[in-house]
Short mmCIF file of C-alpha atoms in Angstrom, two decimals:
data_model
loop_
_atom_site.label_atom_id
_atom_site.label_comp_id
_atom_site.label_asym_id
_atom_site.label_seq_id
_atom_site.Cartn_x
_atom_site.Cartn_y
_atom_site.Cartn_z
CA UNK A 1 -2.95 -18.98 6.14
CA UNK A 2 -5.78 -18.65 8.84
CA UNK A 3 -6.96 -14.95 9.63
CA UNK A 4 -7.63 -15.88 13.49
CA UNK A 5 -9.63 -13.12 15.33
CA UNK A 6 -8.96 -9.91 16.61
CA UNK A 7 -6.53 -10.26 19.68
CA UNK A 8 -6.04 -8.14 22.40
CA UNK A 9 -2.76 -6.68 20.17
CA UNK A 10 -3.69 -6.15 16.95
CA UNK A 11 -5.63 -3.73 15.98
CA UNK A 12 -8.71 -3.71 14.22
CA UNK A 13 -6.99 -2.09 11.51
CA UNK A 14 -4.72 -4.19 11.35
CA UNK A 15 -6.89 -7.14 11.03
CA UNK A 16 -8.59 -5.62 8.19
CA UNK A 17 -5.15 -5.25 5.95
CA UNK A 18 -4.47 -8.94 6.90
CA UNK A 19 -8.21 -9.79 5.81
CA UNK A 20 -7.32 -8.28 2.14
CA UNK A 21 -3.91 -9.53 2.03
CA UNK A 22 -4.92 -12.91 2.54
CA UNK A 23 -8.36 -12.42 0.54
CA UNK A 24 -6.33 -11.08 -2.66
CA UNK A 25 -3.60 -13.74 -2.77
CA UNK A 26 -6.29 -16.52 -2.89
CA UNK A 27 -8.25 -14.44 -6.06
CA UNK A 28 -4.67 -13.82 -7.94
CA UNK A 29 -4.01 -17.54 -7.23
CA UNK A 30 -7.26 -18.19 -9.03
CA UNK A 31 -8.20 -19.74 -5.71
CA UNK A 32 -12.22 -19.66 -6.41
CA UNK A 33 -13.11 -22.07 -3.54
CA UNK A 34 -10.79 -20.48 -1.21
CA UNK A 35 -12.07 -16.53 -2.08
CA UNK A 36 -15.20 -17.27 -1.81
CA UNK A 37 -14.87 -18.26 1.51
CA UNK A 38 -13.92 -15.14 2.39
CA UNK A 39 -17.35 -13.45 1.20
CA UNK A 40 -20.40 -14.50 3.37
CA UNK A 41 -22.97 -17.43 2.12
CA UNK A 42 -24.85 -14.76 0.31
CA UNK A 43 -22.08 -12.21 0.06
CA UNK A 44 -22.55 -9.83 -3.49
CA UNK A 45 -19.62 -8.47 -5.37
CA UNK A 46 -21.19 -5.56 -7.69
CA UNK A 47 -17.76 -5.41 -10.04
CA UNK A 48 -17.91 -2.80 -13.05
CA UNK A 49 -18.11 -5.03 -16.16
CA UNK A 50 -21.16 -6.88 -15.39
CA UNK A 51 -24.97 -5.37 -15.42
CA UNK A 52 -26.34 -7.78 -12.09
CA UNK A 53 -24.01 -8.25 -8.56
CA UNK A 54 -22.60 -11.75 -8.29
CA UNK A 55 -24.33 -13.53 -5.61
CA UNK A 56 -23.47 -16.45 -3.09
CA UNK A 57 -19.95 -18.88 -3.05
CA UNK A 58 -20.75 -20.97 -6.06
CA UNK A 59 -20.96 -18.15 -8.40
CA UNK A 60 -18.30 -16.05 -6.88
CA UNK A 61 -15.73 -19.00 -7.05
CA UNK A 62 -16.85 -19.48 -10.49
CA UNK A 63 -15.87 -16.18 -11.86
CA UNK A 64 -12.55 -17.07 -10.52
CA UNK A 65 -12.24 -19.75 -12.25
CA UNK A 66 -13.23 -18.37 -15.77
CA UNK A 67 -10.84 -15.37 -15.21
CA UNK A 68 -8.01 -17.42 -13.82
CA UNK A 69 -8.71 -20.16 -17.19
CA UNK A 70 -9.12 -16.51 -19.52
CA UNK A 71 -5.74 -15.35 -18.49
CA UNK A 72 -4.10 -18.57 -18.19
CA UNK A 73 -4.77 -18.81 -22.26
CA UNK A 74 -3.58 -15.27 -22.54
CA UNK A 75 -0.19 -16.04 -20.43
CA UNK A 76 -1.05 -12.88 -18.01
CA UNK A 77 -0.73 -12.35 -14.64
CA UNK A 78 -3.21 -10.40 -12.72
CA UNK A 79 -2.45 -8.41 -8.98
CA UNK A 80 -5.10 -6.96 -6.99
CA UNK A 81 -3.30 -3.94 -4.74
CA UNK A 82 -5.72 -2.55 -2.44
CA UNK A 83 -4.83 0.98 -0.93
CA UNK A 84 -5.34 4.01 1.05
CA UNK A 85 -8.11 1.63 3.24
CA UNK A 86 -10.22 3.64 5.66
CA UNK A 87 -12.83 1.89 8.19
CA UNK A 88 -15.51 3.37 9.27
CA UNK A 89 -17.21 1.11 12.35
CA UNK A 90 -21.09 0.86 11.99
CA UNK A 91 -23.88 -0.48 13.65
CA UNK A 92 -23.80 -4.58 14.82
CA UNK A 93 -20.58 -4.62 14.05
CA UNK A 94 -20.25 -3.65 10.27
CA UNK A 95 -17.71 -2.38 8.87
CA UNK A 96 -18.12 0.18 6.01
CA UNK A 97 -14.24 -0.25 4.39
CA UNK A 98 -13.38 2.15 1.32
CA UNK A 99 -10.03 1.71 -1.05
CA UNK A 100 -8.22 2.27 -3.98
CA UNK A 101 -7.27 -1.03 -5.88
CA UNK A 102 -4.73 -0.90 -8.64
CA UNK A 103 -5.11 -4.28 -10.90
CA UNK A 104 -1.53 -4.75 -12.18
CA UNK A 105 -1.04 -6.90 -15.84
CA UNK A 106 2.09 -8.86 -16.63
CA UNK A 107 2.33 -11.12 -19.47
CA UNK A 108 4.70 -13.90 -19.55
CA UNK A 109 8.10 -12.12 -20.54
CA UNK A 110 6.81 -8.57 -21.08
CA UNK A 111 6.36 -5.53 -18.71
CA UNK A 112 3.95 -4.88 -16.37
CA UNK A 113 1.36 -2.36 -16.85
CA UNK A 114 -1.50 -0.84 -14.44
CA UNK A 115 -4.55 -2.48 -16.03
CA UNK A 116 -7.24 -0.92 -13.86
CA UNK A 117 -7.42 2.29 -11.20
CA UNK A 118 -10.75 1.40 -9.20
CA UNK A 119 -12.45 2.16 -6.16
CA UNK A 120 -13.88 -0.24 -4.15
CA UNK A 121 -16.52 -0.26 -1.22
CA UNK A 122 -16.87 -3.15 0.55
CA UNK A 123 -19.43 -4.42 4.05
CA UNK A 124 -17.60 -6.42 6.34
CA UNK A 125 -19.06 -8.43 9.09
CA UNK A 126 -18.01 -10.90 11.41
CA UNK A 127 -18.87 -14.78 11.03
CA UNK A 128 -18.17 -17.06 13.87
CA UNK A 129 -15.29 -14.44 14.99
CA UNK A 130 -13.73 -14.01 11.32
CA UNK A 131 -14.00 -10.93 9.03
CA UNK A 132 -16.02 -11.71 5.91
CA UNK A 133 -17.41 -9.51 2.99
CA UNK A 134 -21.26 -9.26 2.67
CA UNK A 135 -21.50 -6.63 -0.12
CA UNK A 136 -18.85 -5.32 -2.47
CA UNK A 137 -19.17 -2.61 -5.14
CA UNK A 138 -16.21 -1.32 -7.21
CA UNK A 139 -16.66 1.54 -9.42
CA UNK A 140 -13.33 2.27 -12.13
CA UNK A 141 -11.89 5.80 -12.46
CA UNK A 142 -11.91 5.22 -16.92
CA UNK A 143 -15.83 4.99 -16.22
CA UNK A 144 -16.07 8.14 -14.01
CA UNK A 145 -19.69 10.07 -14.77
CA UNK B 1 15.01 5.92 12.28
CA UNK B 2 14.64 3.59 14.70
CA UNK B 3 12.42 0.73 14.96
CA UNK B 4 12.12 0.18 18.21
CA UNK B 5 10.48 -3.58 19.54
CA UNK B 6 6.61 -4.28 19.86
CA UNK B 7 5.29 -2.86 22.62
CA UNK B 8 1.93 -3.18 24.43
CA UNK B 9 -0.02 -0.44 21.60
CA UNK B 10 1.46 -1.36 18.69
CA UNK B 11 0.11 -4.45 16.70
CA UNK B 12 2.89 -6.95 15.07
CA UNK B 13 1.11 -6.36 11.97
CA UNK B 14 1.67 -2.82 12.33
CA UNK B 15 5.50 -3.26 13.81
CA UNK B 16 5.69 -5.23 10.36
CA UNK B 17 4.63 -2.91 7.94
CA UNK B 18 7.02 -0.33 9.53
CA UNK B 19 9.84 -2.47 9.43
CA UNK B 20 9.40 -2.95 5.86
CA UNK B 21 9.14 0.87 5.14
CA UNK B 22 12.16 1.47 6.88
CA UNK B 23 13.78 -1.48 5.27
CA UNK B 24 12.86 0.12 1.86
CA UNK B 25 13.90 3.48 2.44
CA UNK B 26 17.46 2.11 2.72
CA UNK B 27 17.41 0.38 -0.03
CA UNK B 28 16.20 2.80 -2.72
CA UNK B 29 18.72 5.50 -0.74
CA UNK B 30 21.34 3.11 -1.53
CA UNK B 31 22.52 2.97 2.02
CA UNK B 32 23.70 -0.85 1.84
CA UNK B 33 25.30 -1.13 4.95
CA UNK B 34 21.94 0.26 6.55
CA UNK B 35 19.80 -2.22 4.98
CA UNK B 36 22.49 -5.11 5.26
CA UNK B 37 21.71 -4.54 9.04
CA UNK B 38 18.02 -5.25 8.81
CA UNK B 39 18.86 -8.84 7.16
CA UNK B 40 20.13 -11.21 10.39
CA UNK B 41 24.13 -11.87 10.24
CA UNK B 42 23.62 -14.73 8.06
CA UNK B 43 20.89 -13.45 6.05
CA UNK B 44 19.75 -14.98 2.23
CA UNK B 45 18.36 -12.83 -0.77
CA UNK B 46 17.36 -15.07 -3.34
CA UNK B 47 16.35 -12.28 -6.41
CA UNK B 48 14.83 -13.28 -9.33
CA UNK B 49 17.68 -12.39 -11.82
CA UNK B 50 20.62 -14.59 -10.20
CA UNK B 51 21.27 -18.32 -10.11
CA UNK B 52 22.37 -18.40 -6.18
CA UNK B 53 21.12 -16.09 -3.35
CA UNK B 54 23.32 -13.74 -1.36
CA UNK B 55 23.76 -14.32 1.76
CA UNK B 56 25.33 -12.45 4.80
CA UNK B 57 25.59 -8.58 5.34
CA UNK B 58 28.64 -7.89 3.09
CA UNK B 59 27.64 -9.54 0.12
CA UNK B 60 23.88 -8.01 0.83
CA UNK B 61 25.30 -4.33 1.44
CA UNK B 62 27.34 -5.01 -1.94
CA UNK B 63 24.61 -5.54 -3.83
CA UNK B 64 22.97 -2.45 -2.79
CA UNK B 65 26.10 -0.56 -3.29
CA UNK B 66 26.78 -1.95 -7.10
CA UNK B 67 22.76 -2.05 -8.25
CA UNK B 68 23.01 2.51 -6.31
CA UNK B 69 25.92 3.10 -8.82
CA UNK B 70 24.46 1.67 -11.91
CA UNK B 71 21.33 3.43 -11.53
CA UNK B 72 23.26 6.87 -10.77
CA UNK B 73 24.96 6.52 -13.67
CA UNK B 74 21.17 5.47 -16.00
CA UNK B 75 19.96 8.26 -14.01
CA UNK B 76 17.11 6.47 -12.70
CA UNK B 77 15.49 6.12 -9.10
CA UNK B 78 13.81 3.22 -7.88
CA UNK B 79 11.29 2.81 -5.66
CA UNK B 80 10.18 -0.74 -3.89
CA UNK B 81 6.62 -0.52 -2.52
CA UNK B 82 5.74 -3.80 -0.86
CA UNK B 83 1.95 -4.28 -0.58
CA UNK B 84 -0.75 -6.86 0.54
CA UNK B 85 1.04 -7.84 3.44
CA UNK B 86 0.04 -11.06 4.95
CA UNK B 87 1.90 -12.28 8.19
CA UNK B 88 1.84 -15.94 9.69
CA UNK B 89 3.34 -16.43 12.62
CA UNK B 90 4.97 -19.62 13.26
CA UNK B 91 7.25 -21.82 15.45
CA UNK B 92 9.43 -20.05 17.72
CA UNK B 93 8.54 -16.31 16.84
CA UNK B 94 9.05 -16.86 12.90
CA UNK B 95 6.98 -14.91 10.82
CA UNK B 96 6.64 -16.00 7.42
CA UNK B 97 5.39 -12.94 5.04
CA UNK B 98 3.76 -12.73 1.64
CA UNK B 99 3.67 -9.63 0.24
CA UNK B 100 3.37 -7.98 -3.48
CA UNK B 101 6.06 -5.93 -4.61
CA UNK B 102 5.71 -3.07 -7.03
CA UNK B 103 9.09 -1.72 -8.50
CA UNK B 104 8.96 1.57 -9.73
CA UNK B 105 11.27 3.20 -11.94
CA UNK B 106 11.67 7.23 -12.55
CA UNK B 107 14.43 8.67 -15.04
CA UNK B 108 15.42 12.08 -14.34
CA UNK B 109 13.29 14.73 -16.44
CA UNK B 110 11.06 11.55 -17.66
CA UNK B 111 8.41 9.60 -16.59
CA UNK B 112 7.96 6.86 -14.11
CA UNK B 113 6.79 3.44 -15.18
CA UNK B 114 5.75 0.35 -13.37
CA UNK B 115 9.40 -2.01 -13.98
CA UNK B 116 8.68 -5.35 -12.29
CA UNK B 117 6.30 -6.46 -10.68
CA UNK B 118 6.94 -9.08 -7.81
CA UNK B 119 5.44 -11.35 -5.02
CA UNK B 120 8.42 -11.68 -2.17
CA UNK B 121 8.48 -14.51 0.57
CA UNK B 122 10.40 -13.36 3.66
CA UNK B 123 11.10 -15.29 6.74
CA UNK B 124 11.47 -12.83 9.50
CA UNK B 125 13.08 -13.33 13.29
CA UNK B 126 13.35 -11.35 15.94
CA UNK B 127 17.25 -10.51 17.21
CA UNK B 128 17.37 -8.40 20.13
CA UNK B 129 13.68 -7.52 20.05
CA UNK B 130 14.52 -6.32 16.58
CA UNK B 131 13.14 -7.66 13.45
CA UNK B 132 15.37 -9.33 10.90
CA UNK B 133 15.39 -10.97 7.35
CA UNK B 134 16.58 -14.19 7.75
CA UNK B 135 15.76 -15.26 4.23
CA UNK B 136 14.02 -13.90 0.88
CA UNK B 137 12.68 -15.28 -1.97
CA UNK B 138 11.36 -13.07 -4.63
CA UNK B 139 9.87 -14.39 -7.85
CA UNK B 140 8.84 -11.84 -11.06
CA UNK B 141 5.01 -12.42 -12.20
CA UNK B 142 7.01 -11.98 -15.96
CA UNK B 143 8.53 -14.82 -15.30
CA UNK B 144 5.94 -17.09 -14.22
CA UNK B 145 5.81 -20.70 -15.37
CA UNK C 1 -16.19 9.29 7.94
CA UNK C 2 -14.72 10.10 11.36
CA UNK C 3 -11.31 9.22 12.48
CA UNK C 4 -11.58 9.14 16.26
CA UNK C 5 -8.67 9.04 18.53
CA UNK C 6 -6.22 6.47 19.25
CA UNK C 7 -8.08 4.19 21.27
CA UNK C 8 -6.26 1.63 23.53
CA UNK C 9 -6.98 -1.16 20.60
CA UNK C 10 -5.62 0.89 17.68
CA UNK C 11 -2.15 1.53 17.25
CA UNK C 12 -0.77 4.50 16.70
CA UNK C 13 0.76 3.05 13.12
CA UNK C 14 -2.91 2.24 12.55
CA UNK C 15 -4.47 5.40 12.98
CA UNK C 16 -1.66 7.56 10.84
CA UNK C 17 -2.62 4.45 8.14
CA UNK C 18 -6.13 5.34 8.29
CA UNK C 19 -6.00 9.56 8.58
CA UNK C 20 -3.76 9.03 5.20
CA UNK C 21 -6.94 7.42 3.32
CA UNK C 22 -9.41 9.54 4.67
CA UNK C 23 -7.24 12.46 3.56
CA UNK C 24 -6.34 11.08 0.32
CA UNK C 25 -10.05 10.05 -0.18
CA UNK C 26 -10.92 13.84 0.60
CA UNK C 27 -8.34 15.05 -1.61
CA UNK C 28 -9.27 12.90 -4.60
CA UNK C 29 -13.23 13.92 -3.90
CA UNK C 30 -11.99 17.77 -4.81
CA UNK C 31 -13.46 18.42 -1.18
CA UNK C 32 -10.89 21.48 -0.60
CA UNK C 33 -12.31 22.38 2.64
CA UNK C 34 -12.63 18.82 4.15
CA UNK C 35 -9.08 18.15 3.13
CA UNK C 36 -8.02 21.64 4.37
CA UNK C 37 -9.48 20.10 7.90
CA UNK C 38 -6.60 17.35 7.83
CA UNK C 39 -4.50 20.37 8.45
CA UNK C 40 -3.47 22.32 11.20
CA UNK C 41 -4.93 26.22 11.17
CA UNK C 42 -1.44 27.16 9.80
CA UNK C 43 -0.84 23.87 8.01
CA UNK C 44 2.04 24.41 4.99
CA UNK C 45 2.80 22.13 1.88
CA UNK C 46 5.73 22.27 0.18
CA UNK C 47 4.69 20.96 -3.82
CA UNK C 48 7.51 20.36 -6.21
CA UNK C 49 5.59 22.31 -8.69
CA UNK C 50 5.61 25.62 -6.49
CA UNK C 51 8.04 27.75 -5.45
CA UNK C 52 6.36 28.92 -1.97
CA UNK C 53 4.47 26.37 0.34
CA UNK C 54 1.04 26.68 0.32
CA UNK C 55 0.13 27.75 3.91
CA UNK C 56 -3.20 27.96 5.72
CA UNK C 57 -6.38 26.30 5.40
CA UNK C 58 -8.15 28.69 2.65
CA UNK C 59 -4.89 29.00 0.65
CA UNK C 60 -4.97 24.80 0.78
CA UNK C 61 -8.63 24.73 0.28
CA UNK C 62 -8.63 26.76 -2.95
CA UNK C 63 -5.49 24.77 -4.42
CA UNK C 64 -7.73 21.97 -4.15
CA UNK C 65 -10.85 23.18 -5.89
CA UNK C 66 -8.29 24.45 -8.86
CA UNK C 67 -6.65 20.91 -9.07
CA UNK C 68 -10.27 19.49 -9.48
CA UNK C 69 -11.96 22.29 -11.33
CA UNK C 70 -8.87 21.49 -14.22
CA UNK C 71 -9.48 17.57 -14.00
CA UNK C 72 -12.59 17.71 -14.38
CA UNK C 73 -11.91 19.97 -17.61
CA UNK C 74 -9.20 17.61 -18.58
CA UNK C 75 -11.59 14.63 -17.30
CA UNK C 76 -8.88 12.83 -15.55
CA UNK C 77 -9.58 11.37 -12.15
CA UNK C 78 -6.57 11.57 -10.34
CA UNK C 79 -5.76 9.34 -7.59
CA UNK C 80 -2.88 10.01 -4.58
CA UNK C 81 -1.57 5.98 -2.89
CA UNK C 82 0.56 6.73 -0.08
CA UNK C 83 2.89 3.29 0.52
CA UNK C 84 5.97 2.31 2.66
CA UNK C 85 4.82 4.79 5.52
CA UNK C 86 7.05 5.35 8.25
CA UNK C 87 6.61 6.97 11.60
CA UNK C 88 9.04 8.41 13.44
CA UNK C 89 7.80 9.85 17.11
CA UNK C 90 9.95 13.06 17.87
CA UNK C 91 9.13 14.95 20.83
CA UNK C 92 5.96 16.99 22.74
CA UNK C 93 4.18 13.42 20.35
CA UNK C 94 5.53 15.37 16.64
CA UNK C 95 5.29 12.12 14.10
CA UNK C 96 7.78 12.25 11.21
CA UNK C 97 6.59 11.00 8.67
CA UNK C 98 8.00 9.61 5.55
CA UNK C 99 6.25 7.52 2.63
CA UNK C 100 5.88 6.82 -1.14
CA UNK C 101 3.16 8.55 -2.85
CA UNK C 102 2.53 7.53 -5.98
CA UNK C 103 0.14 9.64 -8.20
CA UNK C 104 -2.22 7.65 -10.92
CA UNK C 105 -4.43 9.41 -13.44
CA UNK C 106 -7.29 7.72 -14.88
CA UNK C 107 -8.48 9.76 -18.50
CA UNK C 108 -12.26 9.26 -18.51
CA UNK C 109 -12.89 6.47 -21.03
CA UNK C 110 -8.74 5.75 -21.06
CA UNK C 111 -5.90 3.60 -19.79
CA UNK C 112 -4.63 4.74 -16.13
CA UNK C 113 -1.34 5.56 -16.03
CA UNK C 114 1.82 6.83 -13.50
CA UNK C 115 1.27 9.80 -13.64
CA UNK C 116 4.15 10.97 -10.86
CA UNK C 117 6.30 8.86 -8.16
CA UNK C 118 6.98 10.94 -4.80
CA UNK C 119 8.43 10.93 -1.46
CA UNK C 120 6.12 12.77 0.83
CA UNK C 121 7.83 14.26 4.23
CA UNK C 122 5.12 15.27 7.02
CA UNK C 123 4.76 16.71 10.50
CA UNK C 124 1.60 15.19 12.06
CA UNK C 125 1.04 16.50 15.04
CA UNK C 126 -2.44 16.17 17.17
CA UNK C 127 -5.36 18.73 18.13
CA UNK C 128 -8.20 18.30 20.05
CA UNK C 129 -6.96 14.43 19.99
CA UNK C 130 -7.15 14.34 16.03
CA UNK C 131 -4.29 13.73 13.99
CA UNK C 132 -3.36 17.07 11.73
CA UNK C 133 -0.71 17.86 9.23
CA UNK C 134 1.20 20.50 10.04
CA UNK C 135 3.86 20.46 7.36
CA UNK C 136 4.32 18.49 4.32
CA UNK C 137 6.95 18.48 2.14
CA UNK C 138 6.84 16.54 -1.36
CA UNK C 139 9.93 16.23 -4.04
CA UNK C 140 9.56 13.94 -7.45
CA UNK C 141 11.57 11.17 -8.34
CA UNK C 142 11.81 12.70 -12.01
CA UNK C 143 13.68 15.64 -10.26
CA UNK C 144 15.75 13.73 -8.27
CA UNK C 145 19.41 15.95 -8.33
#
């Protein structure tokens, strides 16, 4: 599914949906290889549950694949929704992108149930044309100060 | 609410989305007919909870018509929110479309809870300049293999 | 986090997208008198929990800072996803504006839940080349006739 660049008709806006839409299928896949690729070489992801950012491809697509392996054992379906995603254009190019992101639970033959209400700040940049994340930090509303 | 074709300020991404919310609105108002017309003539629906899809505009609008009076009489609404939106363009103006799909149900005086939760795989056309469902495929992450 | 104007890359779907998170974002903040902003001088909203519309930028302002002075109390973040958003262009460039608004509350320390599903009915309309509500009108599925 390649993201292509920003054409004369779509918006940047636009893009940056496509970027997540694309970016979340491959992580609720369980897609490690193919997520990561969507971060930067050195790209960070700060989630909640862990004391130190994840750094770089190799250990982003490997906390893929221990989540994907942790709820394959537990028969569960995870779905990232992000939402409500404002861009804010900075310097070089940057883009300073903040959203809500519901993490839906289903196990196999129950309901579904909202797992997680977060917030999530991400750095985008461009890399050879394509939108990537250098720096991600998601905060969840249960763990509000 | 018309949709109107792609024009020179609006992305296809964007013309996409809108399409959908439209396409939405008719369903969960129960106007079958309405959303019957947003499938193409020989349109397929392949849900999750029958053995064969439906296909064409009466057996679509049907649908809507029968799944509108069973709900009237649980006194429930339903909401579909489609989410995550990822668009690939293909041969001759196809777009094939990932999205997530949240369904939402509400009883009247209760609360609402998340019912199903969904990934749907449409392959839209463009008839007229308009738009069009030529076929869906929805599978329920409850039932995943 | 500024919205701009429509500029000749961003559609016009695009920028309603994005004024719906920054307001959103505003109104989940408890900044009453930056949301009040999104607003036209004699901006109304129509709540299903009031019987008058609040009108006016102080009168939205302080409904705000009441709605996050009792959360806070409560310690529930509450969070507002708008979904399914459909723009209608009427005349002298009025946008009618229908979407899905779901409301999820987060208890500090707890498991988020649904807390209400909505349809949300606006009048955008632009000043000064910004995009302002002018009137909003909300009803809840649970009180669906």
């Amino acid at each position: 599914m390649p993201m292509g660049t920003s054409s004369s008709v779509e918006s940047l806006y636009a893009e940056v949906q496509q970027f997540y839409a694309h970016h979340m299928h491959l992580l609720d896949a369980g897609d490690g290889e193919g997520w990561a690729l969507t971060f930067t070489e050195d790209g960070s992801f700060a989630p909640p549950s862990l004391p130190e950012p994840v750094v770089g491809r190799a250990a982003l697509a490997a906390g893929v694949a221990e989540a994907a392996a942790s709820l394959a054992k537990a028969g569960e379906v995870h779905r990232h929704l992000l939402s409500m995603v404002a861009v804010r254009p900075g310097e070089d190019g940057e883009l300073a992108v903040r959203s809500y992101a519901q993490i839906i639970a289903t196990p196999r033959g129950g309901s579904p149930r909202l797992h997680l209400m977060c917030v999530c700040d991400d750095v985008l940049v461009r890399v050879d044309g394509e939108l990537k994340v250098r720096a991600r930090r998601v905060t969840r509303d249960d763990r509000q100060p």
